[in-house]
XYZ file of C-alpha atoms in Angstrom:
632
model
C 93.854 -60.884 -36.529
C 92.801 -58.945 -33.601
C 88.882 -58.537 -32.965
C 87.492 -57.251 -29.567
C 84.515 -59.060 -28.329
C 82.030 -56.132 -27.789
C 79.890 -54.969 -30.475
C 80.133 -51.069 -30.053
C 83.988 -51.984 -29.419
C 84.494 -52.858 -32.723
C 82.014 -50.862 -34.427
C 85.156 -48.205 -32.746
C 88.038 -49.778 -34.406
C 85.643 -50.170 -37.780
C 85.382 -45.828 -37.597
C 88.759 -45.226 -36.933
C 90.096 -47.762 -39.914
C 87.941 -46.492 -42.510
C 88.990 -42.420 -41.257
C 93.053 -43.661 -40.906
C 94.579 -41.969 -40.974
C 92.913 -39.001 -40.243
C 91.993 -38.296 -36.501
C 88.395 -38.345 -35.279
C 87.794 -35.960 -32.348
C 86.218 -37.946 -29.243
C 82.907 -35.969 -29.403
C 82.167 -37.153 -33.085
C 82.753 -40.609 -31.723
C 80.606 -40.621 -28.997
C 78.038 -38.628 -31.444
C 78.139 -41.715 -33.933
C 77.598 -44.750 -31.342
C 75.825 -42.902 -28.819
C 73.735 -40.375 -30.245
C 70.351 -41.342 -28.496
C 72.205 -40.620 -24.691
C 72.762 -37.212 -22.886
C 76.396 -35.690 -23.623
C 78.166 -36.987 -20.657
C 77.017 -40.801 -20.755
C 77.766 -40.848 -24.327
C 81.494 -39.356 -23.362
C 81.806 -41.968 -20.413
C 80.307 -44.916 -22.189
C 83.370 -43.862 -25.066
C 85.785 -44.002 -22.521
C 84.946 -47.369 -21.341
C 85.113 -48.472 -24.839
C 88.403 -46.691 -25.558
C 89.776 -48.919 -22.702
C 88.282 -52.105 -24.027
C 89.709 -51.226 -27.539
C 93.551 -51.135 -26.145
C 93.050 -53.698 -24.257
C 92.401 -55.638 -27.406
C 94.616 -54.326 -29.351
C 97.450 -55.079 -27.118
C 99.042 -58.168 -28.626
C 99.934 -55.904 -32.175
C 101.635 -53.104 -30.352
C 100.671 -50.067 -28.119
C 101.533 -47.989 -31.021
C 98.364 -48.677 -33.578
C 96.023 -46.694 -31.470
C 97.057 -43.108 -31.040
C 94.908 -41.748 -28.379
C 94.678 -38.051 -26.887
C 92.233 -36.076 -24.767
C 90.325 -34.588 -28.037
C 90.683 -37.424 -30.497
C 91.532 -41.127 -31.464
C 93.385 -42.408 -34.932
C 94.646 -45.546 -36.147
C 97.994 -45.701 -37.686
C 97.914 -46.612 -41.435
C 101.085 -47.113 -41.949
C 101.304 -49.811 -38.956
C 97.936 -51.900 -40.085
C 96.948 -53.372 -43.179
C 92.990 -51.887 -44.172
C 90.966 -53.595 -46.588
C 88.800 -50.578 -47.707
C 91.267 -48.876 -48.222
C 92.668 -51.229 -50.793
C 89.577 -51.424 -52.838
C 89.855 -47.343 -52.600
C 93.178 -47.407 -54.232
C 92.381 -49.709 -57.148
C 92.377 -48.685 -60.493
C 92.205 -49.730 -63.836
C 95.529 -49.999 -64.114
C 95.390 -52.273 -60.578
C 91.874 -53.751 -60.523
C 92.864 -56.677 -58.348
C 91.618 -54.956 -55.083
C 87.991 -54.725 -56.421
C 87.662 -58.588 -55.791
C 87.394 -58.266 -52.230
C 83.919 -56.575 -52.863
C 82.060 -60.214 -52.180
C 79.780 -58.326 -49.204
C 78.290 -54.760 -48.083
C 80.776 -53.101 -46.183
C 80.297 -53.670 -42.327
C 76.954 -55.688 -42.523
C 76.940 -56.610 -39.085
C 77.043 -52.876 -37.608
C 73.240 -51.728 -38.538
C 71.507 -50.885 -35.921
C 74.140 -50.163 -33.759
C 72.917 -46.823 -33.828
C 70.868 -44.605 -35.768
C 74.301 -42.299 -36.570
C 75.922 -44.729 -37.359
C 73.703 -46.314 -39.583
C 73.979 -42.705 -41.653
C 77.542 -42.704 -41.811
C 77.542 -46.105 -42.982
C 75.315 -44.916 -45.705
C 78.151 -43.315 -46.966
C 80.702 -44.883 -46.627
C 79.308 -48.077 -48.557
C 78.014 -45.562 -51.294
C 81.900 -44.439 -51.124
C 83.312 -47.467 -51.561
C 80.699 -48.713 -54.023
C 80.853 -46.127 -56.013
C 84.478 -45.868 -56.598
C 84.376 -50.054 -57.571
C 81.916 -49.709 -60.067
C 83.078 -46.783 -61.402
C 86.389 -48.647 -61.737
C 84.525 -51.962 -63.445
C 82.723 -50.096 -65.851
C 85.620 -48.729 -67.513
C 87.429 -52.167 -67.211
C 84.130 -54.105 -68.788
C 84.081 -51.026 -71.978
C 87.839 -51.751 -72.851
C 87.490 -55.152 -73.206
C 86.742 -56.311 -77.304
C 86.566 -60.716 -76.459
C 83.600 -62.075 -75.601
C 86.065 -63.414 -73.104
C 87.186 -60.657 -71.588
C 84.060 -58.966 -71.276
C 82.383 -61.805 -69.508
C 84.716 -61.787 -67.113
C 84.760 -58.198 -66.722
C 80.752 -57.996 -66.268
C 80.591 -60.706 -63.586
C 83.096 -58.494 -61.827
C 81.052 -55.374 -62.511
C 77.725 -57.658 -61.204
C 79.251 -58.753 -57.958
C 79.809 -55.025 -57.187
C 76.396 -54.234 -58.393
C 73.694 -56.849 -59.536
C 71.620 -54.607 -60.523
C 73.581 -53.018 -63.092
C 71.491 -53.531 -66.341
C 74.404 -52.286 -68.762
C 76.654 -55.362 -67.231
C 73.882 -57.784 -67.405
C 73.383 -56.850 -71.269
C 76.982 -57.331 -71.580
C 77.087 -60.310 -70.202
C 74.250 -62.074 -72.359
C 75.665 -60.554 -75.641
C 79.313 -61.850 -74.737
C 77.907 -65.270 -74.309
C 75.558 -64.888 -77.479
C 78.679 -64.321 -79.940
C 80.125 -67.105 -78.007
C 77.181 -69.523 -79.671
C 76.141 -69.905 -76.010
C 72.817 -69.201 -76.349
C 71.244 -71.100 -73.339
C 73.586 -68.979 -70.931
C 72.422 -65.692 -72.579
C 69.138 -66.639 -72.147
C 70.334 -67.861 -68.425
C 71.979 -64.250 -68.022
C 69.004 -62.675 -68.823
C 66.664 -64.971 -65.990
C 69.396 -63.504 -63.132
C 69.090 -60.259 -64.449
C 64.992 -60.049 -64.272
C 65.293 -61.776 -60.614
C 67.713 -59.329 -59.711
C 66.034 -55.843 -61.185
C 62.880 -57.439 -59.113
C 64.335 -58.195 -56.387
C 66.654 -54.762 -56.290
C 65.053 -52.305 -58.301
C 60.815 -53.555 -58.066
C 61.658 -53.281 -61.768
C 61.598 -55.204 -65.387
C 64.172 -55.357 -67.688
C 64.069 -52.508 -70.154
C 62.903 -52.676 -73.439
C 66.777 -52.840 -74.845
C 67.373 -55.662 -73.032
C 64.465 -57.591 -73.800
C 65.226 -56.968 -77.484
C 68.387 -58.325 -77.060
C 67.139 -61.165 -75.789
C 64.502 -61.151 -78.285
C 67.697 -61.383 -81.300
C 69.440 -64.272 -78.850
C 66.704 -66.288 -79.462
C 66.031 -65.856 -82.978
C 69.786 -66.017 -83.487
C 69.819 -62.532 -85.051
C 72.453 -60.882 -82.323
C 74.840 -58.459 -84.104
C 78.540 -60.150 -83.460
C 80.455 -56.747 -83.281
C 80.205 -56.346 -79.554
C 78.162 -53.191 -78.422
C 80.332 -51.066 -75.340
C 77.232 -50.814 -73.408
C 76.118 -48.050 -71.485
C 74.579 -47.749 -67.646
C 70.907 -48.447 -68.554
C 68.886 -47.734 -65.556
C 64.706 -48.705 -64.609
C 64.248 -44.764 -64.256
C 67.041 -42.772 -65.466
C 66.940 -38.704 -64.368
C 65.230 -36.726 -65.543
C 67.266 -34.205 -68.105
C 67.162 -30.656 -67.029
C 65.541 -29.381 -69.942
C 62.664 -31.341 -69.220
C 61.766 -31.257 -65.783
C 58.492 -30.465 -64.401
C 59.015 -31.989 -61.149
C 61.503 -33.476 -58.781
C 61.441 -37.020 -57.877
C 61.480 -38.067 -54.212
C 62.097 -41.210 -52.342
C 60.601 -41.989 -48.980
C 62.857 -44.423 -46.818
C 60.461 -46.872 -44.733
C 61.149 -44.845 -41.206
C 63.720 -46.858 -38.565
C 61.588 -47.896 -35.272
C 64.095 -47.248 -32.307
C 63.666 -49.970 -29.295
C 60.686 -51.827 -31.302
C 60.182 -55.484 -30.273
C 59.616 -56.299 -33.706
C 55.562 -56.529 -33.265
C 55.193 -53.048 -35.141
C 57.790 -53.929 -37.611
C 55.534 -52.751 -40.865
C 54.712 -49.653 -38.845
C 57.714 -48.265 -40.497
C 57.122 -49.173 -44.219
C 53.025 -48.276 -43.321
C 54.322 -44.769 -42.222
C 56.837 -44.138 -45.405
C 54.078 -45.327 -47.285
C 51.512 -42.976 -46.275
C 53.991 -40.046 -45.905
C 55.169 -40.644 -49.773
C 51.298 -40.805 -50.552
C 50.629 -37.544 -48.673
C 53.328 -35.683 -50.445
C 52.239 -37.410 -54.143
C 49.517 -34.058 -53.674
C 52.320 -31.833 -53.745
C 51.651 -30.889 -57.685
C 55.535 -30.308 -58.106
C 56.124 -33.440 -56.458
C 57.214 -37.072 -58.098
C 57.220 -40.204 -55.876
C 59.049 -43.035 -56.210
C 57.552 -46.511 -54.277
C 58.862 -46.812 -50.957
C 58.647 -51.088 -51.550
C 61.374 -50.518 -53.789
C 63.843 -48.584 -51.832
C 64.313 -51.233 -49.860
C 65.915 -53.432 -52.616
C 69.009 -51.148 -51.970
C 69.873 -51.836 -48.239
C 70.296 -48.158 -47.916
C 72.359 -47.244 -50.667
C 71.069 -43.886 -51.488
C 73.274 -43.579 -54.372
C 72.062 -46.351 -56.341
C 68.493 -44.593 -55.750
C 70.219 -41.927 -57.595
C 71.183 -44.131 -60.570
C 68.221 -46.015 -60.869
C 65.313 -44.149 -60.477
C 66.510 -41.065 -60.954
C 65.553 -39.619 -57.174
C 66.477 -36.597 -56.227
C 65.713 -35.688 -52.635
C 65.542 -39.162 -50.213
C 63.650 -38.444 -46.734
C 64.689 -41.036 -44.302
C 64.321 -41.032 -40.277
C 63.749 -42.721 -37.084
C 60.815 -42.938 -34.492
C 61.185 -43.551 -30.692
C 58.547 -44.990 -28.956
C 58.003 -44.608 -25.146
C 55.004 -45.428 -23.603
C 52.433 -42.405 -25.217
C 55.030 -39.999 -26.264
C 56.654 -39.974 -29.729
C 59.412 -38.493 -31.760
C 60.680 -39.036 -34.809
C 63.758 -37.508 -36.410
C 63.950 -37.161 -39.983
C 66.408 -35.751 -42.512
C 65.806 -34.916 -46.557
C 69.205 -35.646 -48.332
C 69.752 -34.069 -51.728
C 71.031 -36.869 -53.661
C 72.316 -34.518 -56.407
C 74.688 -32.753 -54.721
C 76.436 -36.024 -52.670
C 73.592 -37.173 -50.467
C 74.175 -33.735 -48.447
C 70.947 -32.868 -45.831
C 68.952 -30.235 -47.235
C 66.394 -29.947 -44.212
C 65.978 -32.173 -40.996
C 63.478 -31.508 -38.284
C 62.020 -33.773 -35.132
C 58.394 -33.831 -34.058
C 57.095 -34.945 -30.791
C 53.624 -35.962 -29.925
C 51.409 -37.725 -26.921
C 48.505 -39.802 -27.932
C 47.615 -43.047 -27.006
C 45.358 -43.647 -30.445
C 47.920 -45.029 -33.345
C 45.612 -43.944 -35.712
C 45.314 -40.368 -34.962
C 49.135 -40.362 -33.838
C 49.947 -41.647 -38.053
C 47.442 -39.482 -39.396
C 49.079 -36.936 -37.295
C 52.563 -37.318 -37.873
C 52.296 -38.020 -41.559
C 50.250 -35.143 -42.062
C 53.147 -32.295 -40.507
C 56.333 -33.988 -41.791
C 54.345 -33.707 -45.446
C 52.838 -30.109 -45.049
C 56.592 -29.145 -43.974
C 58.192 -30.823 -46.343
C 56.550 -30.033 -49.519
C 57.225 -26.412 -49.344
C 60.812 -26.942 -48.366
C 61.809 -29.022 -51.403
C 60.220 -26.338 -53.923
C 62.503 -23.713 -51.585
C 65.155 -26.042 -52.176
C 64.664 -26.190 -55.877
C 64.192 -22.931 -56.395
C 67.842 -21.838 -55.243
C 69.326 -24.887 -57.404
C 67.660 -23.121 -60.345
C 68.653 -19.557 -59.212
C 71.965 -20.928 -58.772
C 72.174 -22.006 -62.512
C 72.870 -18.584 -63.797
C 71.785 -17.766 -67.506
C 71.497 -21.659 -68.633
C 68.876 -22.523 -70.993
C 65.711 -21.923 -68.940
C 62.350 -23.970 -69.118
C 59.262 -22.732 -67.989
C 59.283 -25.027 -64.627
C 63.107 -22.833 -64.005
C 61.361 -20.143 -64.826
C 58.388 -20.394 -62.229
C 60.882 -21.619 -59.444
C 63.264 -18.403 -60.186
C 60.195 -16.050 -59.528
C 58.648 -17.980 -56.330
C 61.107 -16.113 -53.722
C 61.434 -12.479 -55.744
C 57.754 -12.318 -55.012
C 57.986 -13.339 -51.817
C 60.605 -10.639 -50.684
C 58.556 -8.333 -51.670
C 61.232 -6.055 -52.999
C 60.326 -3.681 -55.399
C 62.852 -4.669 -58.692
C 62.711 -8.058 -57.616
C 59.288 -8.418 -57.402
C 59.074 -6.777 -61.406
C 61.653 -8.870 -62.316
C 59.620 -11.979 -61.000
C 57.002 -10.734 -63.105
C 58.753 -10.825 -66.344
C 60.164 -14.322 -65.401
C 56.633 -15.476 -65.354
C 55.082 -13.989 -68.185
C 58.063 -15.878 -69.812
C 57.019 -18.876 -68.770
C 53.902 -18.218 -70.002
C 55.523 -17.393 -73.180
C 56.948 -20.514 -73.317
C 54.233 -22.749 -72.405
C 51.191 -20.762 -72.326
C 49.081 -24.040 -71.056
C 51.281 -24.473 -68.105
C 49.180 -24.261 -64.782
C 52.368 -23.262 -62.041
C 52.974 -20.231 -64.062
C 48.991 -19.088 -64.029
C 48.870 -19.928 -60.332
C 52.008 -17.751 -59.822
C 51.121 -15.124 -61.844
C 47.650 -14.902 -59.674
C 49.826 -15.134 -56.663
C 51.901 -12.604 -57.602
C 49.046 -9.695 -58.869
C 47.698 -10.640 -55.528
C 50.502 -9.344 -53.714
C 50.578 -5.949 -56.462
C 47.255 -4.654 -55.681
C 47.911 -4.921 -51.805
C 51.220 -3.624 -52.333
C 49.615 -0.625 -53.661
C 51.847 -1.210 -56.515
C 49.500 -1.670 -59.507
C 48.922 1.129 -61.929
C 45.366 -0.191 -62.700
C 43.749 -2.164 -59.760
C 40.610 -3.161 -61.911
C 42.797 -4.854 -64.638
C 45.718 -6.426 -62.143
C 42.109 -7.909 -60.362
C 40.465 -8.927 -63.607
C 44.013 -10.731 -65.060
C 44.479 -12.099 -61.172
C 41.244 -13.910 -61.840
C 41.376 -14.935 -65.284
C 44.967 -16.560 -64.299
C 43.518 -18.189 -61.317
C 40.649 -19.643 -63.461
C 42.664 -20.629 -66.268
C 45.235 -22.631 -63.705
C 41.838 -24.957 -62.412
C 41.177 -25.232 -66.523
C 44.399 -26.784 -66.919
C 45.308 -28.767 -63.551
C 41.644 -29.300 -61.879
C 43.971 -31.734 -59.307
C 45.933 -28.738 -58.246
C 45.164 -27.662 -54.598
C 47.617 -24.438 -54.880
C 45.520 -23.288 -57.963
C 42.358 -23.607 -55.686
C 43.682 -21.931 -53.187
C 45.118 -19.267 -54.867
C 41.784 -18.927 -56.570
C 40.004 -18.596 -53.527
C 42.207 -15.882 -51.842
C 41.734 -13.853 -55.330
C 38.173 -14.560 -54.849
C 38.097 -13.132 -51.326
C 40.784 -10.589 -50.983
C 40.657 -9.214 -54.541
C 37.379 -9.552 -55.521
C 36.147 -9.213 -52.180
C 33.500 -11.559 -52.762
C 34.919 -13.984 -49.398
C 31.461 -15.928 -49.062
C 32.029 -17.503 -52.391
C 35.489 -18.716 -51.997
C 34.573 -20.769 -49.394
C 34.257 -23.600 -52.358
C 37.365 -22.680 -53.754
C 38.945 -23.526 -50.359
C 37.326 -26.676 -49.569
C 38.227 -28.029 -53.224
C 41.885 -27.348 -52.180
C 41.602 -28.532 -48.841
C 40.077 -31.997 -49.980
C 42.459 -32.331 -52.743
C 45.313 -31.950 -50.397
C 45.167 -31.446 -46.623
C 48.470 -30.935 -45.758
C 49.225 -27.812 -48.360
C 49.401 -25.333 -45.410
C 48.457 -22.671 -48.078
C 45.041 -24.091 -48.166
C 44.720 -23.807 -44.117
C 45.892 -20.026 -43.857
C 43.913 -18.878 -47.273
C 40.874 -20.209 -45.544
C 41.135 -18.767 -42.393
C 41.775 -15.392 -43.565
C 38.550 -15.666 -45.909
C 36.694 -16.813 -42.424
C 38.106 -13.895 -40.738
C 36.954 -11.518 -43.581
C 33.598 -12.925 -42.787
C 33.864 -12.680 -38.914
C 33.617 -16.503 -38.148
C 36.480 -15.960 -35.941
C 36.006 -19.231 -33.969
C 35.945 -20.904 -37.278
C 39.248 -18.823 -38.320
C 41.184 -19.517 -35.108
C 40.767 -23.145 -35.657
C 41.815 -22.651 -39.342
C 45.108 -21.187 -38.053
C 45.749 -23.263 -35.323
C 45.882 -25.984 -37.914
C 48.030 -23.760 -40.461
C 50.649 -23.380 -37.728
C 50.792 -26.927 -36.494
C 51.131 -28.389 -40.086
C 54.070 -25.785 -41.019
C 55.404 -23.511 -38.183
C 58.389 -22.681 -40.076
C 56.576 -21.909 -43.247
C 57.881 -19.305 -45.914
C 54.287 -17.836 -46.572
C 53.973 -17.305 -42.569
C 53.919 -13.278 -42.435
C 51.063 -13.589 -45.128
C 48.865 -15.717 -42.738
C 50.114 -13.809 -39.730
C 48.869 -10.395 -41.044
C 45.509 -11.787 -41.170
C 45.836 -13.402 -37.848
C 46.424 -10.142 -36.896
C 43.233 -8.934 -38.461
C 41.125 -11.866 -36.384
C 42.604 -10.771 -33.063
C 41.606 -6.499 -34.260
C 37.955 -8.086 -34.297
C 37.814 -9.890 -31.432
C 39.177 -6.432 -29.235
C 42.281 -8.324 -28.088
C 44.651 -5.802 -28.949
C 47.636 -7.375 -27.043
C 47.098 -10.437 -29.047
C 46.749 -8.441 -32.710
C 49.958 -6.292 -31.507
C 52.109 -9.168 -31.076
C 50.817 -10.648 -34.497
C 51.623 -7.980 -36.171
C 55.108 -7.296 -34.768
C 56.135 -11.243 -35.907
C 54.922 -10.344 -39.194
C 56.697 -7.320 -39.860
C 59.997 -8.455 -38.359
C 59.135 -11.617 -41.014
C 59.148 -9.451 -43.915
C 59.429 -5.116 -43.824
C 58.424 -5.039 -46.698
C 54.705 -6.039 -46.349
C 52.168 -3.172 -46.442
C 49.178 -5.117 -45.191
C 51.131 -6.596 -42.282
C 51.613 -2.667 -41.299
C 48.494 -1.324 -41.760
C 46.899 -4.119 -39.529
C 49.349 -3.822 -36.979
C 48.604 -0.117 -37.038
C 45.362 -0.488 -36.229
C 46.025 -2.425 -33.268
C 48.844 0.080 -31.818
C 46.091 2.910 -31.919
C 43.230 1.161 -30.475
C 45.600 0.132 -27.713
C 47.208 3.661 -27.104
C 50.931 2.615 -28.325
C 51.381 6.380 -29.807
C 55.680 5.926 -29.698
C 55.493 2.950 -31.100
C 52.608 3.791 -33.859
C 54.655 6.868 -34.744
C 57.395 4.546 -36.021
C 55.571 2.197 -37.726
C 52.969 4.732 -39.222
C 56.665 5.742 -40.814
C 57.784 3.041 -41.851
C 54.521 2.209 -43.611
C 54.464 5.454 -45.722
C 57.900 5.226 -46.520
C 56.630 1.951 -47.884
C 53.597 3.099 -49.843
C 53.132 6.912 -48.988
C 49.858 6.523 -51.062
C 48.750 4.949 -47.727
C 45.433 6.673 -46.279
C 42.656 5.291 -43.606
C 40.364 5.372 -46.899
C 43.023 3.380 -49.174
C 43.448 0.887 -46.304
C 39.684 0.250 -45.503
C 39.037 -0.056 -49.178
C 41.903 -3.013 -49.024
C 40.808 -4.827 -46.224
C 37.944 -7.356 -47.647
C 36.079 -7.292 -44.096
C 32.000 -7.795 -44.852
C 30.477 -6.044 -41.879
C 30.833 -3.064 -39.756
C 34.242 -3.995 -38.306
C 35.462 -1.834 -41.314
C 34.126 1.350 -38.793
C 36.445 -0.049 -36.072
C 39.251 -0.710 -38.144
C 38.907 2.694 -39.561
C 38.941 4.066 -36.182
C 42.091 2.631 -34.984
C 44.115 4.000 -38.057
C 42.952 7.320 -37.312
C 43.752 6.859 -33.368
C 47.335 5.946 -34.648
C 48.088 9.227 -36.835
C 47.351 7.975 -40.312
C 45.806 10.776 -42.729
C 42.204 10.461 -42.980
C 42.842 10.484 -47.028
């Protein structure tokens, strides 16, 4: 057997075995063992490690290693690969799967963070194909004999498998063996504890319950996969279920080794005030050893957020990536923050505060094109919300009806559930300033009664609170009062970056515009990248009108009409601005494009829309006029 001494040597020879025979270009190497160096050292320190590997490799033949200038492979058909055995068995030609006694390359974490992720899948690769091979073996077998055998092969694959372990202690129950049942069924609490943070379910423990009375039926049961927290079905959802992975300290000297677990912890916590958010423990995703999809099978998780943090003297980053589990542990978002602070304490509040706020709102985005994606399946009133979240957003015309209908289904549905009255408040929010609504009064009056009826039914919702408090101030144009509203949201969840920009357009109606900038300084640090963003920049806009910095309001409202045309507000505000500053060519084409939007558009319609409480309404009025719109 050939070994080379170095550890990134072999961690090499372990990526090209488990590709072979497939080639793996050199920059994908140097990517997976070097990824925290600049381009070239990571290419040079490959080379030197190229050289060590055929030096190595020597005494079996120069003809193993095929090397070029774009990519290494192993020859297969020259070398003998245990993985790939185990890959090839079947149940026809199980014999293979008794080489799974260990995790696959145990010795390689923390070579490097890359690494570490494409070991990830490869063990949930291999794993997955022996279990799925030792479950069918242990349901064909009809001996107590055979299946004992056949579910201490399945449990050395998998020892948490709950299905095997009932297997196992029925088998030896119609055996008359009741001490080793009840034996069976001691491993298989340690190991659900020690794996899962989880008891034995109630089938089990009534199993065990008729071992020890002696009352076990003797026709053996095939027994299904029984899981601590099986998926939820479709049909039922209300939520998705997210794992946080305690986060990887790069270059730590092990003194801050619970930072980590502290940070996961606090980051699942923060998103647990996501309303459409369901978190799993981050204690007990470290029973797994990083197999994601175990997470998958036993608590039924559907997006895992895992990452890294370096370290160096007051500067921070961390790197972190949200895998969708459902659809084979692919990454669904990944983003890397940086900081400087010399305070732990502010730098975790920090941190944990913007990977949340991000976060949140990306995982309903995410969910809402796996439901769009479903076509005309049976839909639920949760699929029903998430289908009409982006058709109001685009502000489209027929998709913005269509979201309509999609939530008064909901409604229809399940007229007592809260995301479809927030939505629906949302959404008549967007109809009035649209200039779309055939009667204003009644789309204001059902905007509020929605809003009102959402707090009824979820008073822990922040997005109902907020929402309330932007129909309070922008519809009702009552701004003073929804101050409350936006507090409640803000203290029931302080990284929902809807909160943050609702409140500082309400202080901008008002004319706090200190308070307002420092409201949307924090809405942009929490979520730069946010979906909402044109909303919040229109009323940026607004702030900068008031405070006569016109340069500042222009280039507010350019980002939000380049972030969605279709936004009426977001034109009339930056209208404003391109007549007070003397832009006439430019305020000819947008004073266009905004009545081709909503021709309806006068100075009086706009100054009626715009919530402002004092005489900044004069100014505003004044600027429309300066940029050609009709007086009414």
């Amino acid at each position: 057997m050939v070994l080379p001494l170095g550890r990134k040597t072999r961690a090499l020879l372990a990526i090209l075995a488990l590709s072979a025979p497939r080639p793996i270009m050199r920059p994908r190497l140097a990517e997976l063992l070097w990824s925290r160096r600049l381009e070239e050292q990571a290419r040079a320190s490959l080379r030197q490690e190229i050289h060590r590997l055929l030096e190595a490799l020597q005494p079996v033949g120069a003809d193993v290693l095929r090397v070029t200038r774009d990519h290494l492979a192993i020859r297969s058909d020259l070398v003998w690969i245990d993985v790939n055995e185990v890959l090839n068995a079947s149940v026809a030609n199980p014999s293979a799967l008794s080489m799974m006694t260990a995790e696959l390359l145990e010795d390689f974490d923390d070579v490097d963070p890359a690494l570490d992720q494409w070991l990830l899948t490869e063990r949930a690769r291999l794993r997955d194909h022996a279990r799925g091979v030792a479950e069918v073996l242990l349901k064909q077998q009809t001996s107590p004999d055979g299946v004992i055998q056949s579910a201490q092969q399945l449990l050395g694959i998998d020892r948490a498998h709950e299905g095997g372990w009932r297997a196992l202690i029925r088998a030896h129950a119609e055996r008359g063996e009741r001490g080793l049942a009840i034996q069976a069924f001691e491993r298989c609490r340690v190991a659900l504890a020690e794996r899962l943070d989880a008891a034995p379910s109630q089938e089990t423990q009534r199993l065990v319950t008729e071992v020890r009375s002696g009352t076990v039926a003797v026709p053996p049961q095939r027994p299904p996969a029984v899981f601590a927290r099986p998926p939820i079905p479709e049909g039922e959802r209300q939520s998705v279920t997210v794992g946080v992975r305690p986060l990887q300290l790069i270059g730590s000297n092990g003194s801050d080794a619970q930072l980590g677990m502290g940070l996961a912890e606090d980051i699942a916590a923060a998103l647990s005030q996501f309303q459409w958010l369901s978190m799993v423990p981050s204690s007990s995703l470290t029973q797994f050893d990083r197999d994601a999809t175990m997470l998958r099978r036993s608590f039924g998780v559907d997006f895992l957020l895992d990452g890294n943090i370096h370290q160096l003297g007051s500067r921070t980053r961390a790197s972190v990536w949200l895998m969708d589990l459902r659809d084979e542990n692919r990454i669904a978002w990944s983003q890397r923050f940086d900081w400087t602070s010399s305070d732990i304490l502010t730098l975790q509040d920090d941190m944990v505060a913007e990977i949340a706020a991000q976060l949140g709102p990306e995982i309903q985005m995410a969910e809402s094109r796996r439901v769009a994606q479903q076509g005309d399946e049976p839909r639920t009133a949760y699929d029903l919300v998430l289908r009409a979240l982006p058709l109001t957003a685009r502000l489209r015309r027929d998709e913005f009806n269509q979201a309509e209908l999609l939530l008064n289904e909901a409604l229809t549905l399940d007229p007592d559930y809260a995301p479809a009255h927030v939505s629906l408040a949302y959404h008549l929010n967007f109809r009035v300033g649209q200039g779309w609504a055939s009667d204003v009064a009644k789309a204001v009056a059902d905007a509020g009664r929605h809003a009102s009826r959402a707090i009824a039914l979820d008073p822990a919702s922040a997005r109902a609170f907020a929402v309330a408090g932007h129909v309070r101030a922008f519809m009702d144009k009552r701004p003073r009062e929804a101050l409350e509203l936006h507090a409640r949201a803000l203290s029931l969840n302080p990284n929902l970056p809807m909160a943050w920009g609702f409140s500082a357009a309400t202080y901008t109606y008002l004319g706090e515009l200190d308070e307002a900038a420092r409201r949307f300084a924090r809405y942009k640090r929490l979520s730069p990248n946010d979906p909402n963003t044109f909303l919040f920049d229109a009323a940026m806009t607004l702030m900068e009108l008031q405070r006569r910095d016109y340069d500042a309001a222009i280039q507010c409202g350019r980002r939000t009409c380049e972030l969605n045309p279709n936004f009426v507000s977001g034109f009339r505000h930056y209208l404003c601005a391109l007549g007070h500053a003397g832009l006439t060519e430019e305020a000819t084409r947008m004073r266009s494009r905004l009545l081709a939007l909503d021709p309806t558009t006068t100075v009086a319609t706009a100054v009626w829309a715009v919530p402002l409480q004092h005489g900044d309404k004069d100014h505003y009025a004044a600027g429309l006029l300066l940029a050609g719109l009709p007086a009414d």
